[in-house]
Amino acid sequence: MKKNNNHQNKINGKTRSVLVELKNQTERLTKKDIATWRRAWQLAIDIDNPKRYDLYMVYNDIMVDNHLTGCINQRKGFTTKKTFRIVDKAGKENTDLTNLFFAPWFKTFMDLVLDSVYFGHSLIQFGNVVETDNSMSFENVELVPRQNVIPEYGVFVKEVSDSPDMGIPYREGVFSKSVIEVGGPRDLGLLLKVAHQCLPKKNMMAYWDVFGEIFGMPLRFATTASRDKQEIDRTEKAVKDMGA
């Protein structure tokens, strides 16, 4: 029986996923300011029980900044558009190996690796190895939620409120075979510095929007030759009810 080239055939046992162990929770979209950033920074550098959840919530809040998004995407674009090849010690390209890295999973992996520079750390989960069109590939590549990872201790926790001693190690044991970590264990990323600039800008734009709603409406004048009070009242009401 001929094998369908479009069929994905698993060529090894299933890898144990970190993500299925986690308990997800909805992110809080609350207002962030410099005081929030400083408190979150303090929690993240705690020696005994480092907590990065609040700091990552600040990071996620500033990632909607248009200028910051453009700068990050520009850097990623310059990096990922470069061609690459796998060579041996003599410098001769191994095309079979090079072609393995043109699969979609590798592009996702590069994107997550580049993000680690901004967030400080990325723990990347690889799925099962499958065969697609006679070529080996990973079924998927996903980021383990950063707020559940404590890189200082090399563990991940099921709930963000758990302490490191309740964590599950990923540098050794069954999970070490399916994850790769990128970044330093105590690196908080470039966004730590960027947040100091983005938060005031975002808040000032909100204040300016309120200012415009209150004081930005121009004065309106209406003139009439009528001395009839009802006519004057109708004219005044029309001016008051006029749209923006």
PDB file of C-alpha atoms in Angstrom, residues 62-237:
ATOM      1  CA  ILE A  62       3.119  48.089  26.560  1.00  0.00           C
ATOM      2  CA  MET A  63       3.346  45.643  23.651  1.00  0.00           C
ATOM      3  CA  VAL A  64       0.320  47.361  22.075  1.00  0.00           C
ATOM      4  CA  ASP A  65       2.465  50.484  21.578  1.00  0.00           C
ATOM      5  CA  ASN A  66       2.677  51.107  17.824  1.00  0.00           C
ATOM      6  CA  HIS A  67       6.238  52.419  17.807  1.00  0.00           C
ATOM      7  CA  LEU A  68       7.532  49.587  19.993  1.00  0.00           C
ATOM      8  CA  THR A  69       5.750  47.017  17.822  1.00  0.00           C
ATOM      9  CA  GLY A  70       7.326  48.492  14.698  1.00  0.00           C
ATOM     10  CA  CYS A  71      10.830  48.410  16.191  1.00  0.00           C
ATOM     11  CA  ILE A  72      10.481  44.796  17.326  1.00  0.00           C
ATOM     12  CA  ASN A  73       9.035  43.599  14.016  1.00  0.00           C
ATOM     13  CA  GLN A  74      11.729  45.441  12.080  1.00  0.00           C
ATOM     14  CA  ARG A  75      14.461  43.677  14.027  1.00  0.00           C
ATOM     15  CA  LYS A  76      12.760  40.338  13.573  1.00  0.00           C
ATOM     16  CA  GLY A  77      12.337  40.979   9.860  1.00  0.00           C
ATOM     17  CA  PHE A  78      16.014  41.799   9.317  1.00  0.00           C
ATOM     18  CA  THR A  79      17.022  38.652  11.191  1.00  0.00           C
ATOM     19  CA  THR A  80      14.604  36.120   9.735  1.00  0.00           C
ATOM     20  CA  LYS A  81      15.035  37.218   6.117  1.00  0.00           C
ATOM     21  CA  LYS A  82      18.663  36.084   6.176  1.00  0.00           C
ATOM     22  CA  THR A  83      19.337  32.805   4.389  1.00  0.00           C
ATOM     23  CA  PHE A  84      21.174  30.002   6.148  1.00  0.00           C
ATOM     24  CA  ARG A  85      22.592  26.572   5.411  1.00  0.00           C
ATOM     25  CA  ILE A  86      23.960  23.601   7.346  1.00  0.00           C
ATOM     26  CA  VAL A  87      27.584  22.795   6.471  1.00  0.00           C
ATOM     27  CA  ASP A  88      30.154  20.249   7.579  1.00  0.00           C
ATOM     28  CA  LYS A  89      33.639  20.966   8.899  1.00  0.00           C
ATOM     29  CA  ALA A  90      34.892  21.483   5.355  1.00  0.00           C
ATOM     30  CA  GLY A  91      32.219  24.094   4.663  1.00  0.00           C
ATOM     31  CA  LYS A  92      30.231  21.882   2.288  1.00  0.00           C
ATOM     32  CA  GLU A  93      26.475  22.278   2.605  1.00  0.00           C
ATOM     33  CA  ASN A  94      24.348  19.331   3.666  1.00  0.00           C
ATOM     34  CA  THR A  95      21.158  20.064   1.723  1.00  0.00           C
ATOM     35  CA  ASP A  96      19.168  17.336   3.472  1.00  0.00           C
ATOM     36  CA  LEU A  97      19.787  18.911   6.856  1.00  0.00           C
ATOM     37  CA  THR A  98      19.271  22.442   5.559  1.00  0.00           C
ATOM     38  CA  ASN A  99      15.868  21.507   4.144  1.00  0.00           C
ATOM     39  CA  LEU A 100      14.767  20.222   7.557  1.00  0.00           C
ATOM     40  CA  PHE A 101      14.943  23.762   8.891  1.00  0.00           C
ATOM     41  CA  PHE A 102      12.708  25.272   6.208  1.00  0.00           C
ATOM     42  CA  ALA A 103       9.661  23.750   7.884  1.00  0.00           C
ATOM     43  CA  PRO A 104       7.071  26.047   9.560  1.00  0.00           C
ATOM     44  CA  TRP A 105       8.057  24.909  13.057  1.00  0.00           C
ATOM     45  CA  PHE A 106      11.535  26.441  12.689  1.00  0.00           C
ATOM     46  CA  LYS A 107      10.109  29.862  11.804  1.00  0.00           C
ATOM     47  CA  THR A 108       7.994  29.728  14.950  1.00  0.00           C
ATOM     48  CA  PHE A 109      11.044  28.685  16.938  1.00  0.00           C
ATOM     49  CA  MET A 110      13.097  31.623  15.607  1.00  0.00           C
ATOM     50  CA  ASP A 111      10.277  34.034  16.453  1.00  0.00           C
ATOM     51  CA  LEU A 112      10.146  32.794  20.060  1.00  0.00           C
ATOM     52  CA  VAL A 113      13.928  32.909  20.382  1.00  0.00           C
ATOM     53  CA  LEU A 114      14.015  36.536  19.224  1.00  0.00           C
ATOM     54  CA  ASP A 115      11.278  37.415  21.739  1.00  0.00           C
ATOM     55  CA  SER A 116      13.489  36.222  24.583  1.00  0.00           C
ATOM     56  CA  VAL A 117      15.687  39.287  24.134  1.00  0.00           C
ATOM     57  CA  TYR A 118      12.750  41.503  25.102  1.00  0.00           C
ATOM     58  CA  PHE A 119      11.171  39.331  27.794  1.00  0.00           C
ATOM     59  CA  GLY A 120      14.423  37.969  29.194  1.00  0.00           C
ATOM     60  CA  HIS A 121      13.563  34.287  28.966  1.00  0.00           C
ATOM     61  CA  SER A 122      11.600  31.852  26.815  1.00  0.00           C
ATOM     62  CA  LEU A 123      10.827  28.219  27.560  1.00  0.00           C
ATOM     63  CA  ILE A 124       9.883  26.570  24.278  1.00  0.00           C
ATOM     64  CA  GLN A 125       7.901  23.337  24.095  1.00  0.00           C
ATOM     65  CA  PHE A 126       8.414  20.999  21.124  1.00  0.00           C
ATOM     66  CA  GLY A 127       5.674  18.616  20.065  1.00  0.00           C
ATOM     67  CA  ASN A 128       5.924  15.093  18.695  1.00  0.00           C
ATOM     68  CA  VAL A 129       8.277  14.341  15.820  1.00  0.00           C
ATOM     69  CA  VAL A 130       6.292  13.429  12.703  1.00  0.00           C
ATOM     70  CA  GLU A 131       7.073  12.609   9.093  1.00  0.00           C
ATOM     71  CA  THR A 132       5.557  14.890   6.473  1.00  0.00           C
ATOM     72  CA  ASP A 133       6.264  14.413   2.769  1.00  0.00           C
ATOM     73  CA  ASN A 134       9.162  12.057   3.599  1.00  0.00           C
ATOM     74  CA  SER A 135      10.735  14.684   5.843  1.00  0.00           C
ATOM     75  CA  MET A 136      10.962  14.800   9.626  1.00  0.00           C
ATOM     76  CA  SER A 137       9.359  17.727  11.428  1.00  0.00           C
ATOM     77  CA  PHE A 138       7.947  18.745  14.787  1.00  0.00           C
ATOM     78  CA  GLU A 139       4.194  18.574  15.094  1.00  0.00           C
ATOM     79  CA  ASN A 140       4.132  21.985  16.801  1.00  0.00           C
ATOM     80  CA  VAL A 141       6.298  24.447  18.680  1.00  0.00           C
ATOM     81  CA  GLU A 142       4.733  26.480  21.496  1.00  0.00           C
ATOM     82  CA  LEU A 143       5.783  28.931  24.155  1.00  0.00           C
ATOM     83  CA  VAL A 144       5.284  27.839  27.740  1.00  0.00           C
ATOM     84  CA  PRO A 145       3.486  30.798  29.401  1.00  0.00           C
ATOM     85  CA  ARG A 146       6.234  32.897  30.907  1.00  0.00           C
ATOM     86  CA  GLN A 147       4.316  33.661  34.069  1.00  0.00           C
ATOM     87  CA  ASN A 148       4.356  29.939  34.913  1.00  0.00           C
ATOM     88  CA  VAL A 149       8.122  29.601  34.540  1.00  0.00           C
ATOM     89  CA  ILE A 150      10.641  30.328  37.300  1.00  0.00           C
ATOM     90  CA  PRO A 151      13.983  30.227  35.436  1.00  0.00           C
ATOM     91  CA  GLU A 152      15.946  31.143  38.566  1.00  0.00           C
ATOM     92  CA  TYR A 153      15.117  27.670  39.907  1.00  0.00           C
ATOM     93  CA  GLY A 154      14.659  25.827  36.613  1.00  0.00           C
ATOM     94  CA  VAL A 155      11.045  24.891  37.323  1.00  0.00           C
ATOM     95  CA  PHE A 156       7.559  25.666  36.055  1.00  0.00           C
ATOM     96  CA  VAL A 157       4.498  25.942  38.298  1.00  0.00           C
ATOM     97  CA  LYS A 158       0.915  24.926  37.617  1.00  0.00           C
ATOM     98  CA  GLU A 159      -0.441  28.156  39.086  1.00  0.00           C
ATOM     99  CA  VAL A 160       1.323  31.508  39.024  1.00  0.00           C
ATOM    100  CA  SER A 161       0.884  31.876  42.783  1.00  0.00           C
ATOM    101  CA  ASP A 162       2.808  28.671  43.536  1.00  0.00           C
ATOM    102  CA  SER A 163       6.223  28.937  45.180  1.00  0.00           C
ATOM    103  CA  PRO A 164       9.379  27.496  43.552  1.00  0.00           C
ATOM    104  CA  ASP A 165       9.425  24.467  45.879  1.00  0.00           C
ATOM    105  CA  MET A 166       6.053  23.473  44.365  1.00  0.00           C
ATOM    106  CA  GLY A 167       7.474  23.659  40.840  1.00  0.00           C
ATOM    107  CA  ILE A 168       8.234  20.870  38.377  1.00  0.00           C
ATOM    108  CA  PRO A 169      11.824  20.798  37.031  1.00  0.00           C
ATOM    109  CA  TYR A 170      12.334  21.134  33.291  1.00  0.00           C
ATOM    110  CA  ARG A 171      16.134  21.018  33.073  1.00  0.00           C
ATOM    111  CA  GLU A 172      16.132  17.404  34.143  1.00  0.00           C
ATOM    112  CA  GLY A 173      13.682  14.552  34.050  1.00  0.00           C
ATOM    113  CA  VAL A 174      10.988  13.779  31.492  1.00  0.00           C
ATOM    114  CA  PHE A 175      10.319  17.390  30.433  1.00  0.00           C
ATOM    115  CA  SER A 176      13.974  18.127  29.662  1.00  0.00           C
ATOM    116  CA  LYS A 177      13.652  16.065  26.488  1.00  0.00           C
ATOM    117  CA  SER A 178      10.943  18.242  24.933  1.00  0.00           C
ATOM    118  CA  VAL A 179      11.789  21.834  25.935  1.00  0.00           C
ATOM    119  CA  ILE A 180      14.526  24.362  25.162  1.00  0.00           C
ATOM    120  CA  GLU A 181      15.074  27.468  27.240  1.00  0.00           C
ATOM    121  CA  VAL A 182      16.492  30.657  25.778  1.00  0.00           C
ATOM    122  CA  GLY A 183      17.855  33.561  27.802  1.00  0.00           C
ATOM    123  CA  GLY A 184      19.506  33.979  31.170  1.00  0.00           C
ATOM    124  CA  PRO A 185      17.798  32.719  34.343  1.00  0.00           C
ATOM    125  CA  ARG A 186      17.803  36.199  35.918  1.00  0.00           C
ATOM    126  CA  ASP A 187      17.488  38.295  32.754  1.00  0.00           C
ATOM    127  CA  LEU A 188      14.334  40.441  32.767  1.00  0.00           C
ATOM    128  CA  GLY A 189      14.704  41.569  29.157  1.00  0.00           C
ATOM    129  CA  LEU A 190      14.880  44.877  27.342  1.00  0.00           C
ATOM    130  CA  LEU A 191      11.212  45.598  28.029  1.00  0.00           C
ATOM    131  CA  LEU A 192      12.165  46.381  31.618  1.00  0.00           C
ATOM    132  CA  LYS A 193      13.800  49.581  30.341  1.00  0.00           C
ATOM    133  CA  VAL A 194      11.260  50.222  27.589  1.00  0.00           C
ATOM    134  CA  ALA A 195       8.331  50.081  30.019  1.00  0.00           C
ATOM    135  CA  HIS A 196       9.682  53.125  31.841  1.00  0.00           C
ATOM    136  CA  GLN A 197       9.097  55.137  28.649  1.00  0.00           C
ATOM    137  CA  CYS A 198       6.003  53.474  27.180  1.00  0.00           C
ATOM    138  CA  LEU A 199       3.794  53.601  30.276  1.00  0.00           C
ATOM    139  CA  PRO A 200       3.876  57.414  30.726  1.00  0.00           C
ATOM    140  CA  LYS A 201       3.326  57.913  26.999  1.00  0.00           C
ATOM    141  CA  LYS A 202       0.275  55.624  26.999  1.00  0.00           C
ATOM    142  CA  ASN A 203      -1.190  57.281  30.077  1.00  0.00           C
ATOM    143  CA  MET A 204      -0.550  60.799  28.760  1.00  0.00           C
ATOM    144  CA  MET A 205      -2.381  59.911  25.540  1.00  0.00           C
ATOM    145  CA  ALA A 206      -5.341  58.798  27.653  1.00  0.00           C
ATOM    146  CA  TYR A 207      -5.241  62.064  29.632  1.00  0.00           C
ATOM    147  CA  TRP A 208      -5.039  64.060  26.396  1.00  0.00           C
ATOM    148  CA  ASP A 209      -8.058  62.188  25.036  1.00  0.00           C
ATOM    149  CA  VAL A 210     -10.076  63.141  28.126  1.00  0.00           C
ATOM    150  CA  PHE A 211      -8.861  66.731  27.834  1.00  0.00           C
ATOM    151  CA  GLY A 212      -9.996  66.820  24.214  1.00  0.00           C
ATOM    152  CA  GLU A 213     -13.439  65.507  25.094  1.00  0.00           C
ATOM    153  CA  ILE A 214     -13.873  68.174  27.778  1.00  0.00           C
ATOM    154  CA  PHE A 215     -12.204  71.227  26.266  1.00  0.00           C
ATOM    155  CA  GLY A 216     -11.810  70.336  22.603  1.00  0.00           C
ATOM    156  CA  MET A 217     -15.396  71.112  21.598  1.00  0.00           C
ATOM    157  CA  PRO A 218     -15.476  74.583  19.954  1.00  0.00           C
ATOM    158  CA  LEU A 219     -17.906  77.253  21.102  1.00  0.00           C
ATOM    159  CA  ARG A 220     -21.166  77.416  19.126  1.00  0.00           C
ATOM    160  CA  PHE A 221     -23.084  80.551  18.293  1.00  0.00           C
ATOM    161  CA  ALA A 222     -26.582  80.889  16.918  1.00  0.00           C
ATOM    162  CA  THR A 223     -28.246  84.102  15.759  1.00  0.00           C
ATOM    163  CA  THR A 224     -31.906  84.738  15.171  1.00  0.00           C
ATOM    164  CA  ALA A 225     -33.974  87.814  14.375  1.00  0.00           C
ATOM    165  CA  SER A 226     -36.985  86.372  16.167  1.00  0.00           C
ATOM    166  CA  ARG A 227     -38.082  87.706  19.542  1.00  0.00           C
ATOM    167  CA  ASP A 228     -40.431  84.806  20.152  1.00  0.00           C
ATOM    168  CA  LYS A 229     -39.349  82.958  23.306  1.00  0.00           C
ATOM    169  CA  GLN A 230     -40.398  79.559  21.973  1.00  0.00           C
ATOM    170  CA  GLU A 231     -38.372  80.119  18.809  1.00  0.00           C
ATOM    171  CA  ILE A 232     -35.357  81.234  20.847  1.00  0.00           C
ATOM    172  CA  ASP A 233     -35.681  78.169  23.096  1.00  0.00           C
ATOM    173  CA  ARG A 234     -35.846  75.855  20.068  1.00  0.00           C
ATOM    174  CA  THR A 235     -32.720  77.453  18.634  1.00  0.00           C
ATOM    175  CA  GLU A 236     -30.876  77.091  21.946  1.00  0.00           C
ATOM    176  CA  LYS A 237     -31.885  73.431  22.215  1.00  0.00           C
TER     177      LYS A 237
END
